[in-house]
């Protein structure tokens, strides 16, 4: 018993040291990055079927290359259809590269991977476990979702590939998400980010290949892509919150903002900003629902409105500041996206498009219920225990 206790204590200490020093070393090599302001044309998708119809059609029409990065591709019907489409394009002679997060896409079978490679699809997983900090590196996930077709069409947003994103998960029901399709100048930045990630994981440097960067005409919507690698996302969120003058809308599946961002939200409320947060009623991961309760209680006490989406599962990642800026991307409003995951977000500065996003957000609010302080105050001992554990483990949820 003594040796077992010693082993458990030693393992816990090793994990803490691994995480702490792994992050310190990582931060020494990470720099704040952002792409230039660009002009592109955008379309917003909020339902999986509509997105897949457009995405699959664009891939079918590809003439030179298809570059795809997802956090999750599963081993279900729609995933197999997607992988078959990539194989078909590769057999046509189109360059196809598929980059998947190792953790998020763990359901993908070895047989499927062998088939992809056999039929000409260049495939790699992201983020191999690295020493001397294996636990920290295993927790770093490439959460970006990027597709680039012929260097002319780009996709970015919250959807992955799987049946649940079509609303076919009986427990979660309808899946609501925000995903962008763009044409115009900004596609080159998504291409650069994909090729940067591809180089990191395959050591194949294609960033200087001009064929992947055709001449692009500017669109009508000003925007900027912000990639983050487990750092500096907090700066972006703080900038958005501190810039709010009248109203701030936040939509996220996981609301675990941490102390600094929470303080910024409370300060914004004190200066008169109306804050509305939309989260799902259901949870797709253990403890994330309970981990958000302490933050929700503070915001409700401060006069903020917290809504729980009732018509299925809300997975969108969106921030709307007044009428002048909107953020849509892959980053959740939680500590994992802020401090561990690799993400990419798009800041949009067009009033008309922002109004389109705001209209969608209000549609979602109509399918949500306003939470009271009591709703986010667990009464049972089990629920209080879940909240306590969720608070401790918030960094990893």
mmCIF file of C-alpha atoms in Angstrom:
data_model
loop_
_atom_site.group_PDB
_atom_site.id
_atom_site.type_symbol
_atom_site.label_atom_id
_atom_site.label_comp_id
_atom_site.label_asym_id
_atom_site.label_seq_id
_atom_site.Cartn_x
_atom_site.Cartn_y
_atom_site.Cartn_z
ATOM 1 C CA UNK A 1 0.000 0.000 0.000
ATOM 2 C CA UNK A 2 2.853 2.350 0.860
ATOM 3 C CA UNK A 3 4.589 1.751 -2.462
ATOM 4 C CA UNK A 4 1.300 2.194 -4.355
ATOM 5 C CA UNK A 5 0.712 5.528 -2.622
ATOM 6 C CA UNK A 6 4.272 6.557 -3.380
ATOM 7 C CA UNK A 7 3.797 5.604 -7.023
ATOM 8 C CA UNK A 8 0.578 7.625 -7.295
ATOM 9 C CA UNK A 9 2.151 10.689 -5.664
ATOM 10 C CA UNK A 10 5.211 10.378 -7.885
ATOM 11 C CA UNK A 11 3.074 10.069 -11.012
ATOM 12 C CA UNK A 12 1.020 13.119 -10.048
ATOM 13 C CA UNK A 13 4.163 15.168 -9.423
ATOM 14 C CA UNK A 14 5.655 14.037 -12.728
ATOM 15 C CA UNK A 15 2.517 15.107 -14.611
ATOM 16 C CA UNK A 16 2.499 18.522 -12.897
ATOM 17 C CA UNK A 17 6.187 19.069 -13.695
ATOM 18 C CA UNK A 18 5.688 17.836 -17.265
ATOM 19 C CA UNK A 19 2.790 20.243 -17.844
ATOM 20 C CA UNK A 20 4.410 23.220 -16.142
ATOM 21 C CA UNK A 21 7.836 23.020 -17.737
ATOM 22 C CA UNK A 22 6.445 21.825 -21.051
ATOM 23 C CA UNK A 23 4.359 24.982 -21.284
ATOM 24 C CA UNK A 24 7.283 27.190 -20.212
ATOM 25 C CA UNK A 25 9.490 25.737 -22.942
ATOM 26 C CA UNK A 26 6.658 25.984 -25.472
ATOM 27 C CA UNK A 27 6.024 29.666 -24.715
ATOM 28 C CA UNK A 28 9.679 30.487 -25.322
ATOM 29 C CA UNK A 29 9.248 29.441 -28.950
ATOM 30 C CA UNK A 30 5.751 30.825 -29.631
ATOM 31 C CA UNK A 31 5.241 34.266 -31.112
ATOM 32 C CA UNK A 32 2.113 36.345 -31.594
ATOM 33 C CA UNK A 33 0.990 35.999 -35.205
ATOM 34 C CA UNK A 34 -1.678 37.565 -37.370
ATOM 35 C CA UNK A 35 -2.255 37.837 -41.076
ATOM 36 C CA UNK A 36 -2.822 41.202 -42.810
ATOM 37 C CA UNK A 37 -6.212 42.798 -43.263
ATOM 38 C CA UNK A 38 -7.800 41.292 -46.365
ATOM 39 C CA UNK A 39 -10.908 41.672 -48.518
ATOM 40 C CA UNK A 40 -12.909 38.499 -49.252
ATOM 41 C CA UNK A 41 -16.462 37.354 -49.847
ATOM 42 C CA UNK A 42 -18.052 35.128 -47.199
ATOM 43 C CA UNK A 43 -20.982 32.783 -46.745
ATOM 44 C CA UNK A 44 -22.071 31.586 -43.299
ATOM 45 C CA UNK A 45 -23.229 27.989 -42.759
ATOM 46 C CA UNK A 46 -25.042 26.965 -39.585
ATOM 47 C CA UNK A 47 -26.258 23.452 -40.462
ATOM 48 C CA UNK A 48 -24.053 20.479 -41.261
ATOM 49 C CA UNK A 49 -25.976 19.312 -44.334
ATOM 50 C CA UNK A 50 -25.722 22.723 -46.000
ATOM 51 C CA UNK A 51 -22.014 22.930 -45.237
ATOM 52 C CA UNK A 52 -21.222 19.408 -46.453
ATOM 53 C CA UNK A 53 -23.210 19.950 -49.656
ATOM 54 C CA UNK A 54 -21.153 23.048 -50.464
ATOM 55 C CA UNK A 55 -17.831 21.595 -49.305
ATOM 56 C CA UNK A 56 -18.225 18.302 -51.163
ATOM 57 C CA UNK A 57 -19.289 20.118 -54.338
ATOM 58 C CA UNK A 58 -16.245 22.401 -54.182
ATOM 59 C CA UNK A 59 -13.939 19.424 -53.646
ATOM 60 C CA UNK A 60 -15.505 17.545 -56.576
ATOM 61 C CA UNK A 61 -14.774 20.543 -58.799
ATOM 62 C CA UNK A 62 -11.122 20.914 -57.691
ATOM 63 C CA UNK A 63 -8.658 21.228 -60.588
ATOM 64 C CA UNK A 64 -5.240 21.243 -58.898
ATOM 65 C CA UNK A 65 -5.235 20.547 -55.148
ATOM 66 C CA UNK A 66 -7.344 19.953 -52.060
ATOM 67 C CA UNK A 67 -5.846 20.722 -48.637
ATOM 68 C CA UNK A 68 -7.868 19.646 -45.601
ATOM 69 C CA UNK A 69 -7.235 20.018 -41.880
ATOM 70 C CA UNK A 70 -9.813 18.845 -39.344
ATOM 71 C CA UNK A 71 -9.751 18.140 -35.637
ATOM 72 C CA UNK A 72 -12.210 15.265 -36.021
ATOM 73 C CA UNK A 73 -12.969 12.880 -38.849
ATOM 74 C CA UNK A 74 -14.783 9.778 -37.654
ATOM 75 C CA UNK A 75 -15.347 6.284 -39.004
ATOM 76 C CA UNK A 76 -19.052 6.710 -39.751
ATOM 77 C CA UNK A 77 -21.106 7.019 -42.936
ATOM 78 C CA UNK A 78 -20.506 10.691 -43.758
ATOM 79 C CA UNK A 79 -16.819 10.387 -42.836
ATOM 80 C CA UNK A 80 -16.380 7.426 -45.185
ATOM 81 C CA UNK A 81 -18.157 9.383 -47.926
ATOM 82 C CA UNK A 82 -15.788 12.284 -47.320
ATOM 83 C CA UNK A 83 -12.676 10.090 -47.406
ATOM 84 C CA UNK A 84 -13.918 8.342 -50.556
ATOM 85 C CA UNK A 85 -14.315 11.741 -52.201
ATOM 86 C CA UNK A 86 -10.706 12.603 -51.357
ATOM 87 C CA UNK A 87 -9.546 9.258 -52.777
ATOM 88 C CA UNK A 88 -11.516 9.862 -55.977
ATOM 89 C CA UNK A 89 -9.882 13.258 -56.439
ATOM 90 C CA UNK A 90 -6.420 11.809 -55.821
ATOM 91 C CA UNK A 91 -7.075 9.138 -58.451
ATOM 92 C CA UNK A 92 -8.002 11.903 -60.902
ATOM 93 C CA UNK A 93 -4.494 13.266 -60.442
ATOM 94 C CA UNK A 94 -5.457 16.079 -58.068
ATOM 95 C CA UNK A 95 -3.041 16.713 -55.192
ATOM 96 C CA UNK A 96 -4.846 15.845 -51.952
ATOM 97 C CA UNK A 97 -3.415 16.447 -48.486
ATOM 98 C CA UNK A 98 -5.275 15.469 -45.340
ATOM 99 C CA UNK A 99 -4.048 16.542 -41.907
ATOM 100 C CA UNK A 100 -5.941 15.345 -38.823
ATOM 101 C CA UNK A 101 -5.477 15.770 -35.112
ATOM 102 C CA UNK A 102 -4.275 12.498 -33.626
ATOM 103 C CA UNK A 103 -6.505 12.717 -30.555
ATOM 104 C CA UNK A 104 -9.618 14.138 -32.181
ATOM 105 C CA UNK A 105 -9.579 11.633 -35.067
ATOM 106 C CA UNK A 106 -8.669 8.546 -33.051
ATOM 107 C CA UNK A 107 -11.768 6.744 -34.375
ATOM 108 C CA UNK A 108 -10.278 6.715 -37.870
ATOM 109 C CA UNK A 109 -9.149 3.148 -38.528
ATOM 110 C CA UNK A 110 -5.688 2.061 -39.633
ATOM 111 C CA UNK A 111 -7.368 0.407 -42.599
ATOM 112 C CA UNK A 112 -8.867 3.732 -43.692
ATOM 113 C CA UNK A 113 -5.484 5.446 -43.403
ATOM 114 C CA UNK A 114 -3.781 2.714 -45.440
ATOM 115 C CA UNK A 115 -6.469 3.058 -48.105
ATOM 116 C CA UNK A 116 -5.973 6.828 -48.293
ATOM 117 C CA UNK A 117 -2.232 6.477 -48.779
ATOM 118 C CA UNK A 118 -2.574 3.567 -51.189
ATOM 119 C CA UNK A 119 -4.812 5.633 -53.457
ATOM 120 C CA UNK A 120 -2.612 8.720 -53.507
ATOM 121 C CA UNK A 121 -3.854 10.882 -50.639
ATOM 122 C CA UNK A 122 -0.995 12.426 -48.668
ATOM 123 C CA UNK A 123 -1.963 11.873 -45.028
ATOM 124 C CA UNK A 124 -0.534 12.834 -41.654
ATOM 125 C CA UNK A 125 -1.591 13.173 -38.060
ATOM 126 C CA UNK A 126 -0.808 16.364 -36.133
ATOM 127 C CA UNK A 127 1.227 16.670 -32.984
ATOM 128 C CA UNK A 128 3.178 13.544 -32.312
ATOM 129 C CA UNK A 129 3.940 12.984 -28.634
ATOM 130 C CA UNK A 130 7.339 14.504 -27.911
ATOM 131 C CA UNK A 131 9.869 14.085 -25.139
ATOM 132 C CA UNK A 132 10.925 15.315 -22.613
ATOM 133 C CA UNK A 133 7.361 16.572 -21.993
ATOM 134 C CA UNK A 134 5.096 13.809 -23.332
ATOM 135 C CA UNK A 135 2.033 14.723 -21.256
ATOM 136 C CA UNK A 136 2.101 18.385 -22.305
ATOM 137 C CA UNK A 137 2.686 17.540 -25.964
ATOM 138 C CA UNK A 138 -0.089 14.925 -25.881
ATOM 139 C CA UNK A 139 -2.473 17.611 -24.605
ATOM 140 C CA UNK A 140 -1.593 20.039 -27.384
ATOM 141 C CA UNK A 141 -4.249 19.539 -30.041
ATOM 142 C CA UNK A 142 -4.537 21.060 -33.468
ATOM 143 C CA UNK A 143 -8.116 22.248 -33.187
ATOM 144 C CA UNK A 144 -8.045 24.197 -36.461
ATOM 145 C CA UNK A 145 -10.505 23.329 -39.240
ATOM 146 C CA UNK A 146 -9.228 24.560 -42.594
ATOM 147 C CA UNK A 147 -9.997 23.538 -46.149
ATOM 148 C CA UNK A 148 -8.360 25.152 -49.181
ATOM 149 C CA UNK A 149 -9.333 24.197 -52.735
ATOM 150 C CA UNK A 150 -7.099 25.241 -55.643
ATOM 151 C CA UNK A 151 -5.862 28.161 -53.539
ATOM 152 C CA UNK A 152 -9.110 29.968 -54.426
ATOM 153 C CA UNK A 153 -11.771 28.681 -52.017
ATOM 154 C CA UNK A 154 -11.399 28.435 -48.259
ATOM 155 C CA UNK A 155 -13.390 27.081 -45.329
ATOM 156 C CA UNK A 156 -12.976 27.741 -41.604
ATOM 157 C CA UNK A 157 -15.244 27.298 -38.592
ATOM 158 C CA UNK A 158 -16.581 24.972 -35.956
ATOM 159 C CA UNK A 159 -17.775 21.925 -37.914
ATOM 160 C CA UNK A 160 -15.798 18.687 -38.113
ATOM 161 C CA UNK A 161 -16.758 15.597 -40.137
ATOM 162 C CA UNK A 162 -19.125 13.070 -38.589
ATOM 163 C CA UNK A 163 -22.762 12.003 -38.388
ATOM 164 C CA UNK A 164 -23.365 14.006 -35.198
ATOM 165 C CA UNK A 165 -22.736 17.228 -37.149
ATOM 166 C CA UNK A 166 -25.724 16.299 -39.303
ATOM 167 C CA UNK A 167 -27.870 15.997 -36.182
ATOM 168 C CA UNK A 168 -27.820 12.190 -36.180
ATOM 169 C CA UNK A 169 -26.691 11.782 -32.571
ATOM 170 C CA UNK A 170 -29.805 10.798 -30.611
ATOM 171 C CA UNK A 171 -28.567 12.273 -27.332
ATOM 172 C CA UNK A 172 -27.344 15.621 -28.698
ATOM 173 C CA UNK A 173 -29.941 16.070 -31.444
ATOM 174 C CA UNK A 174 -29.774 19.004 -33.870
ATOM 175 C CA UNK A 175 -26.231 20.365 -34.236
ATOM 176 C CA UNK A 176 -25.895 24.142 -34.532
ATOM 177 C CA UNK A 177 -22.538 25.586 -35.565
ATOM 178 C CA UNK A 178 -21.009 28.504 -37.491
ATOM 179 C CA UNK A 179 -18.692 27.826 -40.439
ATOM 180 C CA UNK A 180 -17.412 30.208 -43.124
ATOM 181 C CA UNK A 181 -16.799 29.711 -46.834
ATOM 182 C CA UNK A 182 -14.704 32.407 -48.476
ATOM 183 C CA UNK A 183 -13.296 33.452 -51.814
ATOM 184 C CA UNK A 184 -10.904 36.341 -52.345
ATOM 185 C CA UNK A 185 -7.649 37.566 -50.815
ATOM 186 C CA UNK A 186 -8.030 35.788 -47.494
ATOM 187 C CA UNK A 187 -7.737 32.307 -48.982
ATOM 188 C CA UNK A 188 -3.967 32.755 -49.286
ATOM 189 C CA UNK A 189 -3.724 33.108 -45.494
ATOM 190 C CA UNK A 190 -5.638 29.889 -44.870
ATOM 191 C CA UNK A 191 -3.315 28.249 -47.397
ATOM 192 C CA UNK A 192 -0.249 29.548 -45.564
ATOM 193 C CA UNK A 193 -1.573 28.309 -42.242
ATOM 194 C CA UNK A 194 -2.362 24.863 -43.628
ATOM 195 C CA UNK A 195 1.075 24.549 -45.248
ATOM 196 C CA UNK A 196 2.718 25.794 -42.048
ATOM 197 C CA UNK A 197 0.966 23.029 -40.083
ATOM 198 C CA UNK A 198 1.758 20.512 -42.819
ATOM 199 C CA UNK A 199 5.450 21.395 -42.596
ATOM 200 C CA UNK A 200 5.421 21.091 -38.800
ATOM 201 C CA UNK A 201 4.064 17.555 -38.982
ATOM 202 C CA UNK A 202 5.625 16.164 -42.175
ATOM 203 C CA UNK A 203 8.795 18.249 -42.604
ATOM 204 C CA UNK A 204 7.665 18.907 -46.187
ATOM 205 C CA UNK A 205 7.978 22.636 -46.901
ATOM 206 C CA UNK A 206 5.589 23.760 -49.649
ATOM 207 C CA UNK A 207 5.211 27.370 -48.540
ATOM 208 C CA UNK A 208 7.361 28.619 -51.405
ATOM 209 C CA UNK A 209 5.421 26.784 -54.122
ATOM 210 C CA UNK A 210 3.702 29.442 -56.247
ATOM 211 C CA UNK A 211 1.128 26.996 -57.658
ATOM 212 C CA UNK A 212 -0.588 27.004 -54.256
ATOM 213 C CA UNK A 213 -0.909 30.791 -54.305
ATOM 214 C CA UNK A 214 -2.770 31.939 -57.434
ATOM 215 C CA UNK A 215 -3.510 35.604 -57.949
ATOM 216 C CA UNK A 216 -6.676 36.482 -56.032
ATOM 217 C CA UNK A 217 -9.101 39.354 -56.484
ATOM 218 C CA UNK A 218 -10.230 41.265 -53.391
ATOM 219 C CA UNK A 219 -13.755 40.684 -52.128
ATOM 220 C CA UNK A 220 -16.110 43.047 -50.327
ATOM 221 C CA UNK A 221 -15.677 42.125 -46.642
ATOM 222 C CA UNK A 222 -12.673 43.289 -44.639
ATOM 223 C CA UNK A 223 -11.312 40.637 -42.308
ATOM 224 C CA UNK A 224 -8.211 39.241 -40.635
ATOM 225 C CA UNK A 225 -7.169 35.720 -39.658
ATOM 226 C CA UNK A 226 -5.592 35.223 -36.229
ATOM 227 C CA UNK A 227 -3.832 31.866 -35.686
ATOM 228 C CA UNK A 228 -2.786 30.933 -32.153
ATOM 229 C CA UNK A 229 -0.642 28.097 -30.837
ATOM 230 C CA UNK A 230 -1.639 27.808 -27.188
ATOM 231 C CA UNK A 231 -0.817 31.451 -26.467
ATOM 232 C CA UNK A 232 -1.988 34.978 -27.308
ATOM 233 C CA UNK A 233 -5.639 34.083 -27.925
ATOM 234 C CA UNK A 234 -6.344 35.683 -24.563
ATOM 235 C CA UNK A 235 -5.000 38.975 -25.972
ATOM 236 C CA UNK A 236 -7.499 38.819 -28.840
ATOM 237 C CA UNK A 237 -10.450 38.071 -26.565
ATOM 238 C CA UNK A 238 -9.435 40.817 -24.112
ATOM 239 C CA UNK A 239 -9.153 43.304 -26.979
ATOM 240 C CA UNK A 240 -12.663 42.430 -28.152
ATOM 241 C CA UNK A 241 -14.183 42.664 -24.669
ATOM 242 C CA UNK A 242 -12.409 45.889 -23.753
ATOM 243 C CA UNK A 243 -13.509 47.471 -27.037
ATOM 244 C CA UNK A 244 -17.214 46.838 -26.434
ATOM 245 C CA UNK A 245 -19.271 49.979 -25.831
ATOM 246 C CA UNK A 246 -22.919 48.884 -25.956
ATOM 247 C CA UNK A 247 -23.368 45.150 -26.362
ATOM 248 C CA UNK A 248 -21.363 41.958 -26.434
ATOM 249 C CA UNK A 249 -22.636 38.578 -27.638
ATOM 250 C CA UNK A 250 -20.669 35.399 -26.915
ATOM 251 C CA UNK A 251 -21.610 31.981 -28.259
ATOM 252 C CA UNK A 252 -19.583 28.960 -27.201
ATOM 253 C CA UNK A 253 -20.081 25.275 -26.368
ATOM 254 C CA UNK A 254 -17.645 25.512 -23.447
ATOM 255 C CA UNK A 255 -17.637 28.614 -21.249
ATOM 256 C CA UNK A 256 -14.588 28.393 -18.967
ATOM 257 C CA UNK A 257 -12.866 31.767 -19.536
ATOM 258 C CA UNK A 258 -10.436 31.942 -16.619
ATOM 259 C CA UNK A 259 -9.734 34.827 -14.248
ATOM 260 C CA UNK A 260 -8.381 37.545 -16.579
ATOM 261 C CA UNK A 261 -11.124 37.293 -19.172
ATOM 262 C CA UNK A 262 -13.761 36.960 -16.467
ATOM 263 C CA UNK A 263 -12.540 40.183 -14.854
ATOM 264 C CA UNK A 264 -12.669 41.913 -18.247
ATOM 265 C CA UNK A 265 -16.281 40.794 -18.709
ATOM 266 C CA UNK A 266 -17.259 42.094 -15.265
ATOM 267 C CA UNK A 267 -15.546 45.433 -15.962
ATOM 268 C CA UNK A 268 -17.389 45.696 -19.276
ATOM 269 C CA UNK A 269 -20.676 45.112 -17.492
ATOM 270 C CA UNK A 270 -19.833 47.798 -14.914
ATOM 271 C CA UNK A 271 -19.320 50.353 -17.676
ATOM 272 C CA UNK A 272 -22.760 49.564 -19.069
ATOM 273 C CA UNK A 273 -22.115 46.939 -21.742
ATOM 274 C CA UNK A 274 -25.035 44.543 -22.176
ATOM 275 C CA UNK A 275 -23.508 41.046 -22.178
ATOM 276 C CA UNK A 276 -25.292 37.983 -23.557
ATOM 277 C CA UNK A 277 -23.745 34.519 -23.438
ATOM 278 C CA UNK A 278 -25.218 31.518 -25.264
ATOM 279 C CA UNK A 279 -24.156 28.009 -24.245
ATOM 280 C CA UNK A 280 -25.658 24.557 -24.857
ATOM 281 C CA UNK A 281 -28.028 23.012 -22.349
ATOM 282 C CA UNK A 282 -26.575 19.588 -23.110
ATOM 283 C CA UNK A 283 -22.932 18.618 -22.710
ATOM 284 C CA UNK A 284 -20.944 16.477 -25.128
ATOM 285 C CA UNK A 285 -18.024 16.048 -22.707
ATOM 286 C CA UNK A 286 -17.872 15.192 -19.021
ATOM 287 C CA UNK A 287 -17.712 18.067 -16.501
ATOM 288 C CA UNK A 288 -17.737 20.956 -19.016
ATOM 289 C CA UNK A 289 -21.299 21.848 -18.017
ATOM 290 C CA UNK A 290 -20.464 21.940 -14.320
ATOM 291 C CA UNK A 291 -17.156 23.765 -14.867
ATOM 292 C CA UNK A 292 -18.976 26.770 -16.353
ATOM 293 C CA UNK A 293 -21.353 27.226 -13.407
ATOM 294 C CA UNK A 294 -19.066 29.400 -11.188
ATOM 295 C CA UNK A 295 -18.505 31.822 -14.085
ATOM 296 C CA UNK A 296 -22.203 31.897 -14.948
ATOM 297 C CA UNK A 297 -23.164 32.720 -11.360
ATOM 298 C CA UNK A 298 -20.819 35.718 -11.271
ATOM 299 C CA UNK A 299 -22.090 37.042 -14.581
ATOM 300 C CA UNK A 300 -25.748 36.605 -13.631
ATOM 301 C CA UNK A 301 -25.113 38.428 -10.359
ATOM 302 C CA UNK A 302 -23.537 41.256 -12.374
ATOM 303 C CA UNK A 303 -26.620 41.565 -14.584
ATOM 304 C CA UNK A 304 -25.501 39.586 -17.635
ATOM 305 C CA UNK A 305 -27.844 37.309 -19.580
ATOM 306 C CA UNK A 306 -26.875 33.646 -19.872
ATOM 307 C CA UNK A 307 -28.931 31.493 -22.239
ATOM 308 C CA UNK A 308 -28.946 27.714 -22.658
ATOM 309 C CA UNK A 309 -29.676 26.411 -26.171
ATOM 310 C CA UNK A 310 -32.564 23.934 -26.051
ATOM 311 C CA UNK A 311 -32.986 22.772 -29.658
ATOM 312 C CA UNK A 312 -30.112 20.287 -29.798
ATOM 313 C CA UNK A 313 -26.433 21.106 -29.280
ATOM 314 C CA UNK A 314 -24.869 24.547 -29.774
ATOM 315 C CA UNK A 315 -21.228 24.299 -30.909
ATOM 316 C CA UNK A 316 -20.601 27.692 -32.558
ATOM 317 C CA UNK A 317 -17.649 29.850 -31.587
ATOM 318 C CA UNK A 318 -18.707 33.461 -32.091
ATOM 319 C CA UNK A 319 -18.185 36.869 -30.503
ATOM 320 C CA UNK A 320 -20.058 39.955 -31.713
ATOM 321 C CA UNK A 321 -18.960 43.366 -30.446
ATOM 322 C CA UNK A 322 -21.520 46.136 -31.043
ATOM 323 C CA UNK A 323 -21.931 46.473 -34.817
ATOM 324 C CA UNK A 324 -18.306 46.827 -35.792
ATOM 325 C CA UNK A 325 -16.523 43.513 -35.288
ATOM 326 C CA UNK A 326 -17.377 39.812 -35.260
ATOM 327 C CA UNK A 327 -15.163 36.846 -34.430
ATOM 328 C CA UNK A 328 -15.890 33.403 -35.887
ATOM 329 C CA UNK A 329 -13.427 30.548 -35.816
ATOM 330 C CA UNK A 330 -12.317 27.360 -34.148
ATOM 331 C CA UNK A 331 -11.506 28.627 -30.644
ATOM 332 C CA UNK A 332 -13.862 27.938 -27.779
ATOM 333 C CA UNK A 333 -14.276 30.360 -24.888
ATOM 334 C CA UNK A 334 -12.392 28.034 -22.565
ATOM 335 C CA UNK A 335 -8.980 27.521 -21.035
ATOM 336 C CA UNK A 336 -7.996 24.696 -23.378
ATOM 337 C CA UNK A 337 -8.409 26.908 -26.451
ATOM 338 C CA UNK A 338 -6.790 29.841 -24.657
ATOM 339 C CA UNK A 339 -3.702 28.105 -23.335
ATOM 340 C CA UNK A 340 -3.165 24.716 -25.030
ATOM 341 C CA UNK A 341 -4.847 24.157 -28.395
ATOM 342 C CA UNK A 342 -3.775 25.431 -31.797
ATOM 343 C CA UNK A 343 -6.630 27.530 -33.184
ATOM 344 C CA UNK A 344 -7.489 30.002 -35.926
ATOM 345 C CA UNK A 345 -10.138 32.714 -35.781
ATOM 346 C CA UNK A 346 -11.452 35.222 -38.291
ATOM 347 C CA UNK A 347 -12.193 38.827 -37.315
ATOM 348 C CA UNK A 348 -14.768 40.393 -39.653
ATOM 349 C CA UNK A 349 -15.335 44.145 -39.927
ATOM 350 C CA UNK A 350 -18.315 44.447 -42.289
ATOM 351 C CA UNK A 351 -21.546 45.810 -40.755
ATOM 352 C CA UNK A 352 -23.834 44.024 -43.207
ATOM 353 C CA UNK A 353 -22.202 40.631 -42.650
ATOM 354 C CA UNK A 354 -22.112 41.225 -38.898
ATOM 355 C CA UNK A 355 -25.856 41.851 -39.033
ATOM 356 C CA UNK A 356 -26.274 38.513 -40.838
ATOM 357 C CA UNK A 357 -24.361 36.780 -38.045
ATOM 358 C CA UNK A 358 -26.313 38.673 -35.412
ATOM 359 C CA UNK A 359 -29.596 37.581 -36.996
ATOM 360 C CA UNK A 360 -28.477 33.939 -36.807
ATOM 361 C CA UNK A 361 -27.442 34.445 -33.199
ATOM 362 C CA UNK A 362 -30.859 35.895 -32.337
ATOM 363 C CA UNK A 363 -32.491 32.884 -34.010
ATOM 364 C CA UNK A 364 -30.480 30.702 -31.661
ATOM 365 C CA UNK A 365 -31.491 32.817 -28.664
ATOM 366 C CA UNK A 366 -35.137 32.230 -29.598
ATOM 367 C CA UNK A 367 -34.440 28.504 -29.186
ATOM 368 C CA UNK A 368 -32.766 29.010 -25.814
ATOM 369 C CA UNK A 369 -33.916 29.602 -22.254
ATOM 370 C CA UNK A 370 -32.654 32.356 -19.952
ATOM 371 C CA UNK A 371 -30.808 30.871 -16.980
ATOM 372 C CA UNK A 372 -31.384 32.049 -13.429
ATOM 373 C CA UNK A 373 -28.872 32.017 -10.599
ATOM 374 C CA UNK A 374 -30.633 28.925 -9.248
ATOM 375 C CA UNK A 375 -30.233 27.123 -12.589
ATOM 376 C CA UNK A 376 -26.439 27.326 -12.296
ATOM 377 C CA UNK A 377 -26.269 26.555 -8.578
ATOM 378 C CA UNK A 378 -26.006 22.777 -8.093
ATOM 379 C CA UNK A 379 -27.860 21.523 -5.033
ATOM 380 C CA UNK A 380 -26.961 17.855 -4.736
ATOM 381 C CA UNK A 381 -23.694 16.675 -3.267
ATOM 382 C CA UNK A 382 -22.872 14.833 -6.495
ATOM 383 C CA UNK A 383 -23.417 17.946 -8.636
ATOM 384 C CA UNK A 384 -21.344 20.089 -6.278
ATOM 385 C CA UNK A 385 -18.625 17.467 -6.467
ATOM 386 C CA UNK A 386 -18.714 17.569 -10.275
ATOM 387 C CA UNK A 387 -18.402 21.353 -10.203
ATOM 388 C CA UNK A 388 -15.422 21.137 -7.840
ATOM 389 C CA UNK A 389 -13.675 18.538 -10.009
ATOM 390 C CA UNK A 390 -14.529 20.465 -13.181
ATOM 391 C CA UNK A 391 -13.022 23.625 -11.704
ATOM 392 C CA UNK A 392 -9.795 21.818 -10.823
ATOM 393 C CA UNK A 393 -9.532 20.138 -14.233
ATOM 394 C CA UNK A 394 -10.751 23.156 -16.250
ATOM 395 C CA UNK A 395 -7.380 23.498 -17.977
ATOM 396 C CA UNK A 396 -7.819 20.072 -19.617
ATOM 397 C CA UNK A 397 -11.560 19.927 -20.395
#
